[in-house]
Coordinates of C-alpha atoms and ligand atoms in Angstrom, one line a residue:
X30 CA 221.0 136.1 231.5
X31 CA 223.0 133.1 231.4
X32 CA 226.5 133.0 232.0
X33 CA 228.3 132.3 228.7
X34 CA 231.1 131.3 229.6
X35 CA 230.2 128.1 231.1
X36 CA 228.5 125.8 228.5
X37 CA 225.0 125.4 228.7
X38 CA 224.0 122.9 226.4
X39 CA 220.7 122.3 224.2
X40 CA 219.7 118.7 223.3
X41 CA 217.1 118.2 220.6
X42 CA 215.2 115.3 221.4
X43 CA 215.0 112.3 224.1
X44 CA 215.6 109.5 221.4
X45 CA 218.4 107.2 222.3
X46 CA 220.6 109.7 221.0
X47 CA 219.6 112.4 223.4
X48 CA 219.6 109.9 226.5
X49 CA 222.7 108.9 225.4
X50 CA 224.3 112.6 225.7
X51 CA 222.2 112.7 229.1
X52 CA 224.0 109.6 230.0
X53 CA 227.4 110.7 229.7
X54 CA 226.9 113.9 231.0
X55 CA 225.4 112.6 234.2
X56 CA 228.3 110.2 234.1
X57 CA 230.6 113.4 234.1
X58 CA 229.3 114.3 237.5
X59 CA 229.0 111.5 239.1
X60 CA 232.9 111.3 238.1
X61 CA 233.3 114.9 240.5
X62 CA 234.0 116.6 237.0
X63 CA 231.9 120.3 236.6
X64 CA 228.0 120.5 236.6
X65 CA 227.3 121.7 233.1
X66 CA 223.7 123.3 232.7
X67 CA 221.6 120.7 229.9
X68 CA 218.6 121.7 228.7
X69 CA 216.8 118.7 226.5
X70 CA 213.7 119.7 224.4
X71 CA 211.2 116.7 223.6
X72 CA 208.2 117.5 221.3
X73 CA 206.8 113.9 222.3
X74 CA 205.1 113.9 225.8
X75 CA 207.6 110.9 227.2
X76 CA 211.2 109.5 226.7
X77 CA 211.9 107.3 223.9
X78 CA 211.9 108.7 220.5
X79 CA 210.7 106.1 218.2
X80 CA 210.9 103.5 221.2
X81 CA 207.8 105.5 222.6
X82 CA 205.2 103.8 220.8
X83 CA 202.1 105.2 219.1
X84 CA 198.9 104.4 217.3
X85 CA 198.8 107.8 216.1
X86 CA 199.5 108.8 212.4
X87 CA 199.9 111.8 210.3
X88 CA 199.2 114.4 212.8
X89 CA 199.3 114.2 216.7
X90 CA 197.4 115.9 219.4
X91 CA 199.1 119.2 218.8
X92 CA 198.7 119.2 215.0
X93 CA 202.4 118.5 214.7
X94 CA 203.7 115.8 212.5
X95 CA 203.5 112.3 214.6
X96 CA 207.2 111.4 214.5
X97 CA 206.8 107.3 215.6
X98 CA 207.8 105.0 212.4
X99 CA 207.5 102.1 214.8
X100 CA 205.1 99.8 214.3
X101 CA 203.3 97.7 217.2
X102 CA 204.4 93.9 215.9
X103 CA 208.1 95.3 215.5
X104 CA 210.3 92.8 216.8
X105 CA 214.1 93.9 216.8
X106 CA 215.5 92.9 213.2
X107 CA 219.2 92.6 214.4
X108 CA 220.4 90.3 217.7
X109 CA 220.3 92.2 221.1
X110 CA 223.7 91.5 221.4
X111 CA 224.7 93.9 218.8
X112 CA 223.4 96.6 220.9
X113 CA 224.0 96.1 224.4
X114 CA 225.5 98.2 226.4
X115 CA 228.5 97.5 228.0
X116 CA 228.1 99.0 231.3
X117 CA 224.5 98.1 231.5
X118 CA 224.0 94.3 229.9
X119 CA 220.5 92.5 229.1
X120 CA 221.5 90.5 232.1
X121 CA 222.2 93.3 234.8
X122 CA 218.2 94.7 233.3
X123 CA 216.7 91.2 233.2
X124 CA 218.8 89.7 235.7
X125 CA 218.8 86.5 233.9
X126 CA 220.0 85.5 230.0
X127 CA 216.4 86.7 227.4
X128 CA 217.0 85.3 223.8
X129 CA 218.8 87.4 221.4
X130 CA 215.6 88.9 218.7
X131 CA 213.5 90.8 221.3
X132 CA 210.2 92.3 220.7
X133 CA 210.0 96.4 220.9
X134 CA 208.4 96.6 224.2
X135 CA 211.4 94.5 225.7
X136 CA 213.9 96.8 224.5
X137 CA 212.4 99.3 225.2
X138 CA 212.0 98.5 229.0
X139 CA 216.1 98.3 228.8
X140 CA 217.0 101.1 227.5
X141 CA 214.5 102.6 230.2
X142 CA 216.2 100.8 232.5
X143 CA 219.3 102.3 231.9
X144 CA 217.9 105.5 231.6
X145 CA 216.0 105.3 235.4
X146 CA 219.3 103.6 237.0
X147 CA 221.0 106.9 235.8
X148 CA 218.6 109.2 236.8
X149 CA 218.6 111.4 233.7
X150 CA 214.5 112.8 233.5
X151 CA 215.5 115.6 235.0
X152 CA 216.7 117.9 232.3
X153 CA 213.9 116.8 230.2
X154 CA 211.3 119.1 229.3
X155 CA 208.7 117.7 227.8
X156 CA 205.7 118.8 225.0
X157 CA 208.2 121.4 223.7
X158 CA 208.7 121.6 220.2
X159 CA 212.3 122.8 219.0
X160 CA 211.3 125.5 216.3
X161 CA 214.3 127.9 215.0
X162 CA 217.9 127.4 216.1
X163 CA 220.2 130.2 215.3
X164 CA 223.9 130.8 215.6
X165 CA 225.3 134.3 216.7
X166 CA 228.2 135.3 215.2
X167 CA 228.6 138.3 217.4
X168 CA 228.0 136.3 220.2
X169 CA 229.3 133.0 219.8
X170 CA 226.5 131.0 220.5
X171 CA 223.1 130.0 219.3
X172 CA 219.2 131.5 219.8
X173 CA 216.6 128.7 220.3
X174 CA 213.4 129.1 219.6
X175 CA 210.6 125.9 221.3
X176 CA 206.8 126.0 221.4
X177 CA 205.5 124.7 224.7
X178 CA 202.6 122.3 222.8
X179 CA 200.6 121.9 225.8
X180 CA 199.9 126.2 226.1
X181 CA 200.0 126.3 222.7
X182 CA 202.6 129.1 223.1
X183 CA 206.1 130.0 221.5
X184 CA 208.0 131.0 224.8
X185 CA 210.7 133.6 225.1
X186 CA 213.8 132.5 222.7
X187 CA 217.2 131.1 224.7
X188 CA 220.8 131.4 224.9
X189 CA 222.6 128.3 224.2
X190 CA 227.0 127.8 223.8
X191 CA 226.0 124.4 222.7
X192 CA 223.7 122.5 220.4
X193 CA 223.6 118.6 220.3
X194 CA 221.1 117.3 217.5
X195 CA 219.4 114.4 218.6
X196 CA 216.0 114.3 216.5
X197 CA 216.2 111.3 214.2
X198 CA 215.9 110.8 210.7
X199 CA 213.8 108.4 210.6
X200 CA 210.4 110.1 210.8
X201 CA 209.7 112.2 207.9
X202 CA 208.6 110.0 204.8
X203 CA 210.3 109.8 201.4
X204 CA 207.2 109.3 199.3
X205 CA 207.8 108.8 195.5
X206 CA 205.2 109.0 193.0
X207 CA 204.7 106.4 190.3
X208 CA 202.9 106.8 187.0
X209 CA 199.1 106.0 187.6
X210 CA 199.0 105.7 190.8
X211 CA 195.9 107.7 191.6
X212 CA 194.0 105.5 189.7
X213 CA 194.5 102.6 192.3
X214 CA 191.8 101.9 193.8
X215 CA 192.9 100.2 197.0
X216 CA 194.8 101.8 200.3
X217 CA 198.2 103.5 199.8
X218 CA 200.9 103.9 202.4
X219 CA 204.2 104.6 203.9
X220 CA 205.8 102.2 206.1
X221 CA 206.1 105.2 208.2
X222 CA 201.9 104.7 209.0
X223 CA 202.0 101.4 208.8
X224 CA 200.6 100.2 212.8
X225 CA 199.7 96.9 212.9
X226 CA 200.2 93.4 210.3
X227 CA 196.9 91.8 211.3
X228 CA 194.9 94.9 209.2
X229 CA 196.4 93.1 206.3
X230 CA 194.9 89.8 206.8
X231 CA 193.6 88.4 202.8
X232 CA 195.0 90.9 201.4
X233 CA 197.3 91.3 198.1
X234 CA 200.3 93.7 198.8
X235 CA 202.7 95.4 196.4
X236 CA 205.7 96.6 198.9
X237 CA 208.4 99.1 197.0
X238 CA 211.6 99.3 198.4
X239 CA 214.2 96.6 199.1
X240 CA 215.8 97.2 202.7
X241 CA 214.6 96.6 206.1
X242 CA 211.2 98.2 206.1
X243 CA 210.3 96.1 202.9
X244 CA 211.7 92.6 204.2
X245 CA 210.4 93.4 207.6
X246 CA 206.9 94.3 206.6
X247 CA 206.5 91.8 204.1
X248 CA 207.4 89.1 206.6
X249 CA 204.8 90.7 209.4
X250 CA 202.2 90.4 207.1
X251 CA 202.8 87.1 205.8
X252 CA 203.0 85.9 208.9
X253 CA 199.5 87.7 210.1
X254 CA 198.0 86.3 207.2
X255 CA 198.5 88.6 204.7
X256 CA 197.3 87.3 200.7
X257 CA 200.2 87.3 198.6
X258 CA 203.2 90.1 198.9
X259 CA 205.4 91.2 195.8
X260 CA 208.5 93.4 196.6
X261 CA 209.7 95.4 194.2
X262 CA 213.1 97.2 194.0
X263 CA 215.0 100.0 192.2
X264 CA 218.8 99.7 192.7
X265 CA 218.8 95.8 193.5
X266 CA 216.7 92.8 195.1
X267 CA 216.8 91.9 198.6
X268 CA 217.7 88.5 197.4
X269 CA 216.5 86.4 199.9
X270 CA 215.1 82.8 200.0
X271 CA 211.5 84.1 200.7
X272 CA 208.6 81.5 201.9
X273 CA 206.1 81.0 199.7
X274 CA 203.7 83.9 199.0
X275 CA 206.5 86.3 198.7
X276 CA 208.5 87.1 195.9
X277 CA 210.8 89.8 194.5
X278 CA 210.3 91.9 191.2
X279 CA 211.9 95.1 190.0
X280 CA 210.1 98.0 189.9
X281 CA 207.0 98.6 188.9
X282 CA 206.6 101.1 185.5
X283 CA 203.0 102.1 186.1
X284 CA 199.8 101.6 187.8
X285 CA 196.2 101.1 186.3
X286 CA 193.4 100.8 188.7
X287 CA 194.5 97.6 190.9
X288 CA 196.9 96.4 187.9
X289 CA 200.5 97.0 188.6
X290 CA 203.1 96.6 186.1
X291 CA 206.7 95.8 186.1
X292 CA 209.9 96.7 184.5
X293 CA 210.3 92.9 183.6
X294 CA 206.6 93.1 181.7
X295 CA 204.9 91.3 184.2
X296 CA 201.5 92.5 185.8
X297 CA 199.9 92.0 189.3
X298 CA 196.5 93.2 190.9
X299 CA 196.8 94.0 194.3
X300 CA 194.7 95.4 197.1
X301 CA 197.6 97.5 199.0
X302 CA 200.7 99.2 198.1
X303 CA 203.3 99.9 201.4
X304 CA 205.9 102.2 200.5
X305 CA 208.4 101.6 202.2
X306 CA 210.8 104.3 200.4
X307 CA 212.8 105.3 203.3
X308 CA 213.1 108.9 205.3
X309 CA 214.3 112.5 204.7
X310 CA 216.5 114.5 206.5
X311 CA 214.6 116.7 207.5
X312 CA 215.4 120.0 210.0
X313 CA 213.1 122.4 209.1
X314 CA 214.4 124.3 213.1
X315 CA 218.0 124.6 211.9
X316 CA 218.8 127.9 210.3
X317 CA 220.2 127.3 206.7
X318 CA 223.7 127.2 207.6
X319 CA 223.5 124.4 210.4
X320 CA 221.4 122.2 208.2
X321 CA 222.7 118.4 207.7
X322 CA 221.7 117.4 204.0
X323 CA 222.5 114.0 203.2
X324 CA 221.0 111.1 201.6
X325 CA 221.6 107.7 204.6
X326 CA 224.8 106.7 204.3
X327 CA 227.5 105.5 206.8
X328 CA 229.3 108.5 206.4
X329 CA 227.3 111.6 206.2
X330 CA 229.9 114.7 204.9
X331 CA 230.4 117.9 206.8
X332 CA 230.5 115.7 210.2
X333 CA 234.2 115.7 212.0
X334 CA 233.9 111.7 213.7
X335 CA 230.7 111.7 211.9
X336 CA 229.4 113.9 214.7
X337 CA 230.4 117.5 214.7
X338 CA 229.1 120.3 212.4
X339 CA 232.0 121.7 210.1
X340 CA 229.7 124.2 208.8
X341 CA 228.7 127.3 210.9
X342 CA 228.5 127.2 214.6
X343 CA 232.5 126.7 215.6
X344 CA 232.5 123.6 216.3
X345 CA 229.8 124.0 218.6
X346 CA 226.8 122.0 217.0
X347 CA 227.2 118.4 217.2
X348 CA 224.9 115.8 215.4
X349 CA 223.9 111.8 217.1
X350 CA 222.9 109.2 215.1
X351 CA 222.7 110.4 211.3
X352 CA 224.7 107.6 210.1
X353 CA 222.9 104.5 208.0
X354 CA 223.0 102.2 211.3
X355 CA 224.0 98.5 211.7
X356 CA 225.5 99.4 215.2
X357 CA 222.9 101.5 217.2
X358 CA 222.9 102.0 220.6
X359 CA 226.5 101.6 221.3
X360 CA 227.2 104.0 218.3
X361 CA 224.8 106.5 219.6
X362 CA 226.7 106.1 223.1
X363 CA 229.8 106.4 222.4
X364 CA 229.0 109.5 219.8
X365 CA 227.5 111.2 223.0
X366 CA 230.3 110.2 225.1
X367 CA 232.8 111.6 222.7
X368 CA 230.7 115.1 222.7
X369 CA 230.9 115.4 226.2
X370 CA 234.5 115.0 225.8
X371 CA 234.9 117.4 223.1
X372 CA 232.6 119.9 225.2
X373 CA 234.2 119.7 228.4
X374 CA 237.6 119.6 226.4
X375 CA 239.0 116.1 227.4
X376 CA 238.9 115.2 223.6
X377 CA 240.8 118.2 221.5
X378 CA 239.9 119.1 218.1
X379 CA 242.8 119.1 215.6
X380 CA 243.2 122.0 213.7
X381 CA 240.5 122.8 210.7
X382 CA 242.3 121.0 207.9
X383 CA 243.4 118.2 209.9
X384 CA 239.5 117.4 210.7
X385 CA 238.6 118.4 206.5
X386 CA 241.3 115.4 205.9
X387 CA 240.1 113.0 208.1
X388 CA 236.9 113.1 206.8
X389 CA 237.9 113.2 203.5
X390 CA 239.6 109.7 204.5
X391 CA 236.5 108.2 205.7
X392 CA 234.9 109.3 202.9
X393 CA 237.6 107.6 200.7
X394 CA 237.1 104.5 202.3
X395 CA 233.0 104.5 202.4
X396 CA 233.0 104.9 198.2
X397 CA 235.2 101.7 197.9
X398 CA 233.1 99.7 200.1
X399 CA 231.2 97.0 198.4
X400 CA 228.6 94.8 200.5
X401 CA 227.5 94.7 204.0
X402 CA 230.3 92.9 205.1
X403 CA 232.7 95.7 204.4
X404 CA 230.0 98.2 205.5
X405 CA 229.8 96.5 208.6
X406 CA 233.6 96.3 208.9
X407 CA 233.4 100.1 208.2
X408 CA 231.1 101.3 211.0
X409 CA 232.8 98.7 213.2
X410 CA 236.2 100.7 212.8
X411 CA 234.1 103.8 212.8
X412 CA 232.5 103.0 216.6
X413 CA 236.4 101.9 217.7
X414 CA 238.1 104.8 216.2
X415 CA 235.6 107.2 219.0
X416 CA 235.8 104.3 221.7
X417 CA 239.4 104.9 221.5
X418 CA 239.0 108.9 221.2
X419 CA 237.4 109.1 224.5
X420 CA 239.5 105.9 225.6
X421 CA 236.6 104.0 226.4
X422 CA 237.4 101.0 228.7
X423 CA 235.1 98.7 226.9
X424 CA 235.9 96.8 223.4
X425 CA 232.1 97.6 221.3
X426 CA 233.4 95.1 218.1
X427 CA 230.8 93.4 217.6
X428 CA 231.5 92.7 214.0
X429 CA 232.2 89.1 214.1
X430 CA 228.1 89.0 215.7
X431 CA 226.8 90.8 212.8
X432 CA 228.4 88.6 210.1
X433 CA 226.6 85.9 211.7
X434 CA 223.8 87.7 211.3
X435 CA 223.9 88.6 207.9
X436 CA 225.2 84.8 207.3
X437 CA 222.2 83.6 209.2
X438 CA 219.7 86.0 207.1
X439 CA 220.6 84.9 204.1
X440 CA 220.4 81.4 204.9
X441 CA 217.0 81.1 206.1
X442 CA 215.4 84.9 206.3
X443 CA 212.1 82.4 208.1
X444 CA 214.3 81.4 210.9
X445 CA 217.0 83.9 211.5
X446 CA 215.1 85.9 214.2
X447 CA 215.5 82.0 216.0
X448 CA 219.1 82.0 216.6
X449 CA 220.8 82.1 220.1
X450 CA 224.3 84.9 220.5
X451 CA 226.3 84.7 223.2
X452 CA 227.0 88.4 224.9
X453 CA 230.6 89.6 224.0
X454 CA 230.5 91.5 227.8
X455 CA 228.9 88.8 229.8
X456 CA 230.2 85.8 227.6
X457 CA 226.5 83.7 228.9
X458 CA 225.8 81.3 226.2
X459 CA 222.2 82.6 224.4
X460 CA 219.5 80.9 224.8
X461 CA 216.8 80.3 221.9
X462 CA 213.6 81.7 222.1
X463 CA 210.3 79.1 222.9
X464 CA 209.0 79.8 220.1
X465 CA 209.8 80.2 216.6
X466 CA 209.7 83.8 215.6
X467 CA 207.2 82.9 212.9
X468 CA 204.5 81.3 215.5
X469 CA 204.9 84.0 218.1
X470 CA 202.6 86.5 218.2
X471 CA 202.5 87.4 221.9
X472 CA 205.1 90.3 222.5
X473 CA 204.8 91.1 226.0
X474 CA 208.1 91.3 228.5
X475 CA 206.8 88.6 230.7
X476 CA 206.1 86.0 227.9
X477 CA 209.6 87.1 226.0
X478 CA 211.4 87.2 229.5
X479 CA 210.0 83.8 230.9
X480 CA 210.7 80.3 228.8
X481 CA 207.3 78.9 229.0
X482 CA 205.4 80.7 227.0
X483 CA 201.7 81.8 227.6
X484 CA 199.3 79.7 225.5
Ligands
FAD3 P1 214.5 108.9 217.5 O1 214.3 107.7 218.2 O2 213.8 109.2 216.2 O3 214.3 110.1 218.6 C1 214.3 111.5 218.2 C2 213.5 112.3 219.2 O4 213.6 113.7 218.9 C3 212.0 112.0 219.2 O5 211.6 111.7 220.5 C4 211.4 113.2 218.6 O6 210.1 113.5 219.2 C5 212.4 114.3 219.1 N1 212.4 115.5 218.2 C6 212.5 115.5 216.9 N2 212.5 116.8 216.4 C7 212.2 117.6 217.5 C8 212.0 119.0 217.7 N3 212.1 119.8 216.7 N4 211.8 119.4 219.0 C9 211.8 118.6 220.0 N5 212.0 117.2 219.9 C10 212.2 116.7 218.6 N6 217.2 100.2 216.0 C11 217.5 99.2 216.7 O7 218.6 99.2 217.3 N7 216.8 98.0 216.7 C12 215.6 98.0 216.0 O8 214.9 97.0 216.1 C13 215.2 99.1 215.3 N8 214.0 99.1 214.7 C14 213.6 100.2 214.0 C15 212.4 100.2 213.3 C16 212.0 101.3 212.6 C17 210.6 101.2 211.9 C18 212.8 102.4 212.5 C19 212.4 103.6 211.7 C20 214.0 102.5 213.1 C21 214.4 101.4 213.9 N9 215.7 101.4 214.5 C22 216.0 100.3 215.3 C23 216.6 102.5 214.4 C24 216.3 103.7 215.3 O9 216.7 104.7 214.4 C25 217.1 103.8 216.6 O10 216.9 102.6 217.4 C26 216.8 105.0 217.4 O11 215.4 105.2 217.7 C27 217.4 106.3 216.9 O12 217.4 107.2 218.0 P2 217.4 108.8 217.8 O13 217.5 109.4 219.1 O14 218.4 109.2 216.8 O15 216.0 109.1 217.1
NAP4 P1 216.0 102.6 203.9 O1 216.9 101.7 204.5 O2 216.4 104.0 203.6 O3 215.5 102.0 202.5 C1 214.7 102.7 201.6 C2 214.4 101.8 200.4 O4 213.5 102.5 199.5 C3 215.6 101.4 199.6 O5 215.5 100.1 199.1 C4 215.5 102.3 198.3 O6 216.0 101.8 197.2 C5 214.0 102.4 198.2 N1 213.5 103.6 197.5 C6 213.7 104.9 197.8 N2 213.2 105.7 196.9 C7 212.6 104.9 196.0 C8 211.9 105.2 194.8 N3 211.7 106.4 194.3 N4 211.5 104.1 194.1 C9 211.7 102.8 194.5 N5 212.4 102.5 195.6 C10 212.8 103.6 196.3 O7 214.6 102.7 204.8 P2 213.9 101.6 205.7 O8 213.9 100.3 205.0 O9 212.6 102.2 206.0 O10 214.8 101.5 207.0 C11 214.9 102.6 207.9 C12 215.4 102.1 209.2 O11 214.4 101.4 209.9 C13 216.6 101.2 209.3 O12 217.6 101.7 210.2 C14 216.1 99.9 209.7 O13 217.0 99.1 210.5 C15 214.9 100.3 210.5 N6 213.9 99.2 210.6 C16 214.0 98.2 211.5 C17 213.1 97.2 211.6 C18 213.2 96.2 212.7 O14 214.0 96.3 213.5 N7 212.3 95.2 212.8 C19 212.1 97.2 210.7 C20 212.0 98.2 209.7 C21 212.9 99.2 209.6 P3 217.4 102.0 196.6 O15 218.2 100.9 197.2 O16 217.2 101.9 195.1 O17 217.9 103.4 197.0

């Protein structure tokens, strides 16, 4: 039987959130501070979360849901430099200055980097499914409950003082349904199963949904030769100045065999419709009364610093990464770091009411913010208000980078993945990429890495 009174810590998932806690932990000890025991459960059989790539949809080998959302054309849809890492730049990986829109494969092979150079496999156990996570009042701590997938076997429950969530939100589809729509007679999807772009060559799309899966997708397939691609939105267009063969309408009212109709009383055929509607929160292994249920939003309630569980659990279950994301990696870092801290006591909690009315704060501010500058100014102060919690050596505003990004989008949504950002840690002048995002269709590290490009 463990002893209780030292925390022994459960992570849910090796995403970047869970190598993050990993990180800092390891970081802990290196510093001569106490060797904690971290267990990390991983249903997937390697690191990575969505970063670990796969052709598999609907179910994988185990008959489990296949959590990757990723598809194999993604390229990163914000500049690297937003998410670098302080104490382990693109430069330190690369050793030499990459342009700033990187394919998946390339950033994944940093954060691996990082993740190797810290040595941080070890408390990985891997092919085991996270199934019930309980908390004992009696006891103060929590029962967990994991299926080894390989044996096919539910192995004997443990003792845990501490749970950190780390299994994404991105995986499990929203998936609306729309008046007629089992009368179309061509393929219907989620962007959650969507793979690969080039399976949509000549064909006529109907994407629903107006954020990042829906500009990203339709751009992938125009640019693998897709037919024609109409967006359609609910709350409001994407607004962009599309290239020709993309267009925006709201949403569509019904569906009649391959006809679609809009609100505006327009009609398309089409051959495809990608839903690309988003994700549930979704955490079927928490017990009832540990359960985050939100809708994506910068800040999710009933999380003190957007981390920590206020419901049951005494401020001993901590959630990574729920927030709607413009930062990523760095807010997923320093979210780790500050659990550590709050773990191994070097951050102390305020009383309960103080924590109730700084959320409430946050709160206030995130229902008078108005467009993606001021939510970008808001997770900005959010990621500074931790760095300075844990009084983090390194300033992560990178604020002024993702203006330029949304500037840069909106100018020319064709050409924006082409711009060059210099690195707010290294302060190396970017460099622009050989070739124009549009006309590069060979992802791999060596052709991304190296300026002359493979023909
Ligand atoms: P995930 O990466 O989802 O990892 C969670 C891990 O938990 C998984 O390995 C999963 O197998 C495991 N897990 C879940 N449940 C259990 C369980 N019950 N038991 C055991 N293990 C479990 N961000 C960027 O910065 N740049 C991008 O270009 C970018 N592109 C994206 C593209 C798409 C299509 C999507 C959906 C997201 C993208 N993101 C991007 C955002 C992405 O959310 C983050 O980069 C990151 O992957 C989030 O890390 P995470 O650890 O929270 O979750
Ligand atoms: P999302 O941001 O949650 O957007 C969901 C969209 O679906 C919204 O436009 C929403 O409209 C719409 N929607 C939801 N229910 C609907 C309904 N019933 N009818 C019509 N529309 C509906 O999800 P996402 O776009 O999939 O993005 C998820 C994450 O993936 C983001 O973090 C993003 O950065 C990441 N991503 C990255 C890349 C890349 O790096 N290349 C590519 C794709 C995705 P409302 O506005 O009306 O709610």
């Amino acid at each position: 039987m463990a002893d209780l009174r030292k925390p022994r810590i459960c992570v849910i998932g090796a995403g970047p959130c869970g190598m993050s806690f990993l990180y800092h932990n390891s970081k802990y000890q290196q510093a001569g501070e106490t060797c904690l025991e971290v267990v990390c459960y991983e249903k997937q059989s390697d690191w990575g979360g969505l970063w670990n790539y796969t052709w598999r949809t609907g179910l994988d080998q185990y008959g489990e849901p296949c959590h990757g959302s990723m598809y194999r054309d993604l390229w990163s849809n914000g500049p690297k430099e937003c998410l670098e890492f302080p104490d382990y730049t693109f430069e330190d990986h690369f050793g030499k200055v990459i342009p700033s829109y990187p394919p998946r494969s390339v950033l994944f092979d940093y954060l691996q980097g990082r993740w190797s150079k810290a040595n941080v496999r070890d408390p990985i156990r891997f092919n085991k499914l996270v199934k019930h996570v309980t908390y004992n009042n009696d006891t103060d701590d929590f029962t967990v409950t994991v299926k080894d997938l390989g044996c096919d076997k539910v192995l004997p429950s443990e003792r845990f003082s501490h749970i950190i969530v780390a299994g994404g939100h991105f995986s499990v589809p929203n998936v609306p349904d729309f008046d007629g729509i089992g009368t179309f007679n061509g393929r219907i999807l989620h962007s959650h199963d969507f793979r690969k772009a080039e399976e949509f060559k000549g064909q006529r799309l109907l994407i629903v949904g107006s954020s990042y899966s829906a500009e990203d997708l339709a751009m992938q397939c125009r640019k693998s030769g897709s037919g024609d691609v109409i967006c359609c939105w609910r709350t409001k267009p994407m607004g962009f100045k599309w290239p020709k063969g993309i267009e925006e309408r709201p949403l569509l009212t019904k569906i009649d065999g391959k006809t679609i109709y809009f609100k505006d009383g327009t009609t398309a055929d089409v051959d495809v419709i990608i839903l690309c509607t988003g994700y549930l929160y979704h955490f079927p292994y928490l017990s009832e009364s540990l359960r985050l249920k939100t809708s994506l939003r910068l800040y999710p309630a009933g999380l003190y610093k957007g981390t920590l569980w206020m419901g049951d659990g005494n401020s001993k279950l901590m959630y990574i990464g729920m927030q709607d994301q413009y930062y990523t990696f760095t807010m997923f870092d320093i979210q780790a770091e500050w659990a550590c801290a709050v773990i191994r006591r070097k951050v102390k909690l305020p009383n309960r009411q103080e924590m109730e009315l700084d959320i409430k704060k946050w709160l206030k501010e995130e229902s008078l913010l108005k467009n993606c500058y001021d939510h970008i100014d808001f997770q900005t102060a959010f990621v500074c208000d931790l760095a300075k919690e844990v009084g983090c050596k390194y300033n992560l505003d990178v604020k002024a980078l993702f203006d330029r990004w949304e500037d840069d989008k909106y100018a020319d949504v064709v050409t924006y993945r082409d711009q060059a950002f210099t690195s707010v840690f290294t302060k190396s002048p970017g460099i622009k990429h050989h070739t124009p995002w549009m006309e590069a269709f060979d992802d791999s590290i060596d052709t991304f890495v190296n300026q002359t490009p493979n023909k």
